[in-house]
Tab-separated table of C-alpha atoms in Angstrom:
chain	number	residue	atom	x	y	z
A	1023	MET	CA	-5.606	1.922	14.924
A	1024	VAL	CA	-7.038	0.756	11.624
A	1025	ASN	CA	-10.479	-0.819	11.909
A	1026	GLU	CA	-10.491	-4.392	10.526
A	1027	LYS	CA	-13.345	-3.590	8.102
A	1028	ASN	CA	-11.482	-0.561	6.795
A	1029	LEU	CA	-8.262	-2.525	6.434
A	1030	LEU	CA	-9.987	-5.368	4.578
A	1031	LEU	CA	-11.900	-2.992	2.309
A	1032	GLY	CA	-8.736	-0.990	1.665
A	1033	ILE	CA	-6.696	-4.073	0.799
A	1034	LEU	CA	-9.499	-5.314	-1.471
A	1035	GLY	CA	-9.613	-1.952	-3.262
A	1036	ILE	CA	-5.853	-1.951	-3.771
A	1037	LEU	CA	-5.816	-5.576	-5.001
A	1038	LEU	CA	-8.716	-5.024	-7.404
A	1039	GLY	CA	-7.020	-1.875	-8.686
A	1040	ILE	CA	-3.758	-3.710	-9.320
A	1041	ILE	CA	-5.607	-6.544	-11.082
A	1042	VAL	CA	-7.412	-4.078	-13.353
A	1043	ILE	CA	-4.146	-2.333	-14.240
A	1044	VAL	CA	-2.117	-5.520	-14.789
A	1045	PHE	CA	-4.779	-7.653	-16.485
A	1046	PRO	CA	-4.918	-5.823	-19.845
A	1047	LEU	CA	-1.144	-6.071	-20.160
A	1048	ILE	CA	-1.261	-9.868	-20.191
A	1049	SER	CA	-4.606	-10.287	-21.904
A	1050	ILE	CA	-5.795	-10.800	-25.449
A	1051	PHE	CA	-9.376	-9.830	-24.602
A	1052	THR	CA	-11.269	-7.177	-26.502
A	1053	VAL	CA	-12.095	-3.729	-25.207
A	1054	ASN	CA	-15.527	-5.027	-24.141
A	1055	ALA	CA	-14.048	-7.764	-21.978
A	1056	ILE	CA	-11.573	-5.366	-20.393
A	1057	ALA	CA	-14.343	-2.850	-19.728
A	1058	GLY	CA	-16.524	-5.680	-18.373
A	1059	ILE	CA	-13.888	-6.760	-15.896
A	1060	GLY	CA	-13.451	-3.175	-14.757
A	1061	ILE	CA	-17.220	-2.766	-14.366
A	1062	ILE	CA	-17.447	-5.986	-12.328
A	1063	PHE	CA	-14.671	-4.798	-9.992
A	1064	ILE	CA	-16.449	-1.465	-9.539
A	1065	GLY	CA	-19.625	-3.452	-8.780
A	1066	ILE	CA	-17.783	-5.507	-6.169
A	1067	TRP	CA	-16.460	-2.296	-4.617
A	1068	ILE	CA	-19.971	-0.761	-4.504
A	1069	LEU	CA	-21.394	-4.017	-3.091
A	1070	ILE	CA	-18.928	-4.124	-0.215
A	1071	LYS	CA	-19.382	-0.406	0.498
A	1072	SER	CA	-23.180	-0.843	0.549
A	1073	LEU	CA	-23.003	-3.810	2.934
A	1074	LYS	CA	-20.784	-1.744	5.230
A	1075	ASN	CA	-23.115	1.278	5.176
A	1076	ASP	CA	-24.978	2.208	8.372
A	1077	SER	CA	-27.919	3.774	6.528
A	1078	LEU	CA	-30.466	1.184	5.386
A	1079	ALA	CA	-31.690	3.310	2.464
A	1080	ALA	CA	-28.189	4.107	1.201
A	1081	GLY	CA	-27.141	0.480	1.674
A	1082	ALA	CA	-30.162	-0.793	-0.288
A	1083	ALA	CA	-29.565	1.729	-3.082
A	1084	GLY	CA	-25.901	0.757	-3.208
A	1085	LEU	CA	-26.816	-2.922	-3.311
A	1086	ILE	CA	-29.157	-2.367	-6.266
A	1087	VAL	CA	-26.513	-0.339	-8.117
A	1088	ALA	CA	-23.875	-3.001	-7.336
A	1089	VAL	CA	-26.000	-5.866	-8.669
A	1090	PHE	CA	-26.836	-3.891	-11.818
A	1091	THR	CA	-23.174	-2.956	-12.276
A	1092	ILE	CA	-21.985	-6.553	-11.929
A	1093	MET	CA	-24.682	-7.727	-14.365
A	1094	MET	CA	-23.565	-5.092	-16.892
A	1095	GLY	CA	-19.974	-6.254	-16.509
A	1096	ILE	CA	-21.031	-9.827	-17.257
A	1097	VAL	CA	-22.890	-8.609	-20.349
A	1098	PHE	CA	-19.724	-6.877	-21.548
A	1099	ILE	CA	-17.539	-9.934	-20.947
A	1100	GLY	CA	-20.043	-12.387	-22.428
A	1101	ASP	CA	-20.438	-10.233	-25.536
A	1102	ILE	CA	-24.119	-11.132	-25.583
A	1103	LYS	CA	-25.464	-10.286	-29.036
A	1104	ALA	CA	-28.752	-8.956	-27.681
A	1105	PHE	CA	-26.770	-6.260	-25.883
A	1106	GLU	CA	-24.356	-5.531	-28.720
A	1107	PHE	CA	-25.430	-1.893	-28.796
A	1108	PHE	CA	-23.579	-1.442	-25.496
A	1109	THR	CA	-20.354	-1.875	-27.465
A	1110	PHE	CA	-20.784	1.575	-28.923
A	1111	ILE	CA	-21.407	3.225	-25.581
A	1112	ALA	CA	-18.945	1.187	-23.518
A	1113	LEU	CA	-16.744	4.124	-22.566
A	1114	TYR	CA	-19.705	6.161	-21.429
A	1115	VAL	CA	-21.201	3.275	-19.453
A	1116	VAL	CA	-17.938	2.613	-17.601
A	1117	GLY	CA	-17.445	6.321	-16.892
A	1118	PHE	CA	-21.058	6.529	-15.714
A	1119	PHE	CA	-20.589	3.621	-13.286
A	1120	ILE	CA	-17.400	5.112	-11.865
A	1121	ALA	CA	-19.150	8.466	-11.391
A	1122	LEU	CA	-22.194	6.679	-9.925
A	1123	ALA	CA	-19.936	4.899	-7.440
A	1124	GLY	CA	-18.536	8.311	-6.548
A	1125	ILE	CA	-21.991	9.835	-6.106
A	1126	THR	CA	-23.069	6.903	-3.932
A	1127	SER	CA	-19.985	7.298	-1.756
A	1128	LEU	CA	-20.377	11.081	-1.639
A	1129	ILE	CA	-24.001	10.851	-0.500
A	1130	SER	CA	-23.722	7.896	1.870
A	1131	GLY	CA	-20.117	8.330	2.983
A	1132	GLU	CA	-19.540	9.658	6.442
A	1133	GLY	CA	-16.877	12.190	7.227
A	1134	LEU	CA	-14.111	13.496	5.072
A	1135	LYS	CA	-13.044	10.027	3.909
A	1136	GLY	CA	-16.436	9.204	2.380
A	1137	LYS	CA	-16.662	12.597	0.728
A	1138	ALA	CA	-13.090	12.369	-0.619
A	1139	THR	CA	-13.681	8.913	-2.105
A	1140	GLY	CA	-16.944	10.132	-3.610
A	1141	ALA	CA	-15.384	13.224	-5.162
A	1142	LEU	CA	-12.543	11.094	-6.526
A	1143	GLY	CA	-15.040	8.718	-8.168
A	1144	ILE	CA	-16.972	11.557	-9.783
A	1145	ILE	CA	-13.796	13.183	-11.120
A	1146	ILE	CA	-12.389	9.883	-12.452
A	1147	GLY	CA	-15.764	9.006	-14.027
A	1148	ILE	CA	-15.898	12.314	-15.890
A	1149	LEU	CA	-12.235	12.035	-16.909
A	1150	PHE	CA	-12.881	8.462	-18.067
A	1151	VAL	CA	-15.529	9.658	-20.513
A	1152	ILE	CA	-13.430	12.595	-21.738
A	1153	ILE	CA	-10.119	10.735	-22.052
A	1154	GLY	CA	-11.828	7.557	-23.272
A	1155	THR	CA	-13.500	9.452	-26.077
A	1156	TYR	CA	-10.196	10.777	-27.340
A	1157	ALA	CA	-7.756	8.028	-26.379
A	1158	ALA	CA	-9.906	4.911	-26.939
A	1159	ASN	CA	-7.008	2.939	-25.492
A	1160	PRO	CA	-8.119	0.151	-23.154
A	1161	LEU	CA	-4.811	0.273	-21.269
A	1162	VAL	CA	-5.287	3.944	-20.370
A	1163	LEU	CA	-8.880	3.316	-19.354
A	1164	ALA	CA	-7.983	0.266	-17.255
A	1165	ALA	CA	-5.251	2.297	-15.568
A	1166	MET	CA	-7.840	4.931	-14.634
A	1167	ILE	CA	-10.185	2.328	-13.118
A	1168	GLY	CA	-7.259	0.752	-11.283
A	1169	ALA	CA	-6.086	4.137	-10.023
A	1170	PHE	CA	-9.545	4.879	-8.615
A	1171	LEU	CA	-9.683	1.536	-6.791
A	1172	ILE	CA	-6.125	1.830	-5.450
A	1173	ILE	CA	-6.575	5.413	-4.221
A	1174	ALA	CA	-9.951	4.571	-2.655
A	1175	GLY	CA	-8.329	1.545	-0.965
A	1176	ILE	CA	-5.480	3.648	0.381
A	1177	ILE	CA	-7.940	6.245	1.690
A	1178	GLU	CA	-9.871	3.423	3.376
A	1179	ILE	CA	-6.719	2.193	5.153
A	1180	ILE	CA	-4.953	5.405	6.144
A	1181	ALA	CA	-7.942	7.576	6.979
A	1182	PRO	CA	-10.452	5.541	9.011
A	1183	GLU	CA	-10.425	8.134	11.757
A	1184	MET	CA	-11.897	10.662	9.332
A	1185	ILE	CA	-15.253	8.880	9.502
A	1186	ASN	CA	-16.160	10.004	12.977
A	1187	ALA	CA	-14.051	13.117	13.245
A	1188	PRO	CA	-15.207	15.112	16.258
A	1189	LYS	CA	-17.055	18.309	15.439
A	1190	THR	CA	-15.634	21.433	16.985
A	1191	ASP	CA	-17.854	24.222	18.220
A	1192	LYS	CA	-16.647	27.708	17.556
């Protein structure tokens, strides 16, 4: 039986992932705006994960990271001139936030599901920086963000029992 929180979080992850993948195809925004939208969606994901966390310290850390991530996404979308230097490091910032979301999930996640989502985030974050450096194509980068959110959402839905998997004594 899928827990309602897991189902809702999973559906949200899948929907946000689809939006990130589809949005650049119908958009005339710049790379900054596309990256900003992706960063905001990652921030929303981190925010919901932190509110769901049982550990107060991990939840508070996740909340701080989520607020900072959402604020950075707004800076990217708003193209605020005072933060124009972020334009040059956009790919690295987005990759960093994806990896940070993975680290947060890896540390605070319970069971195999939390660890799998965390490892996925770290791998996608590193790939984002590597592929982004060479491809510099916002569609490829948006697809990577969307893939992370969709896979994390699917894991949330199909593997809720992995959270409290019983430990076996040998």
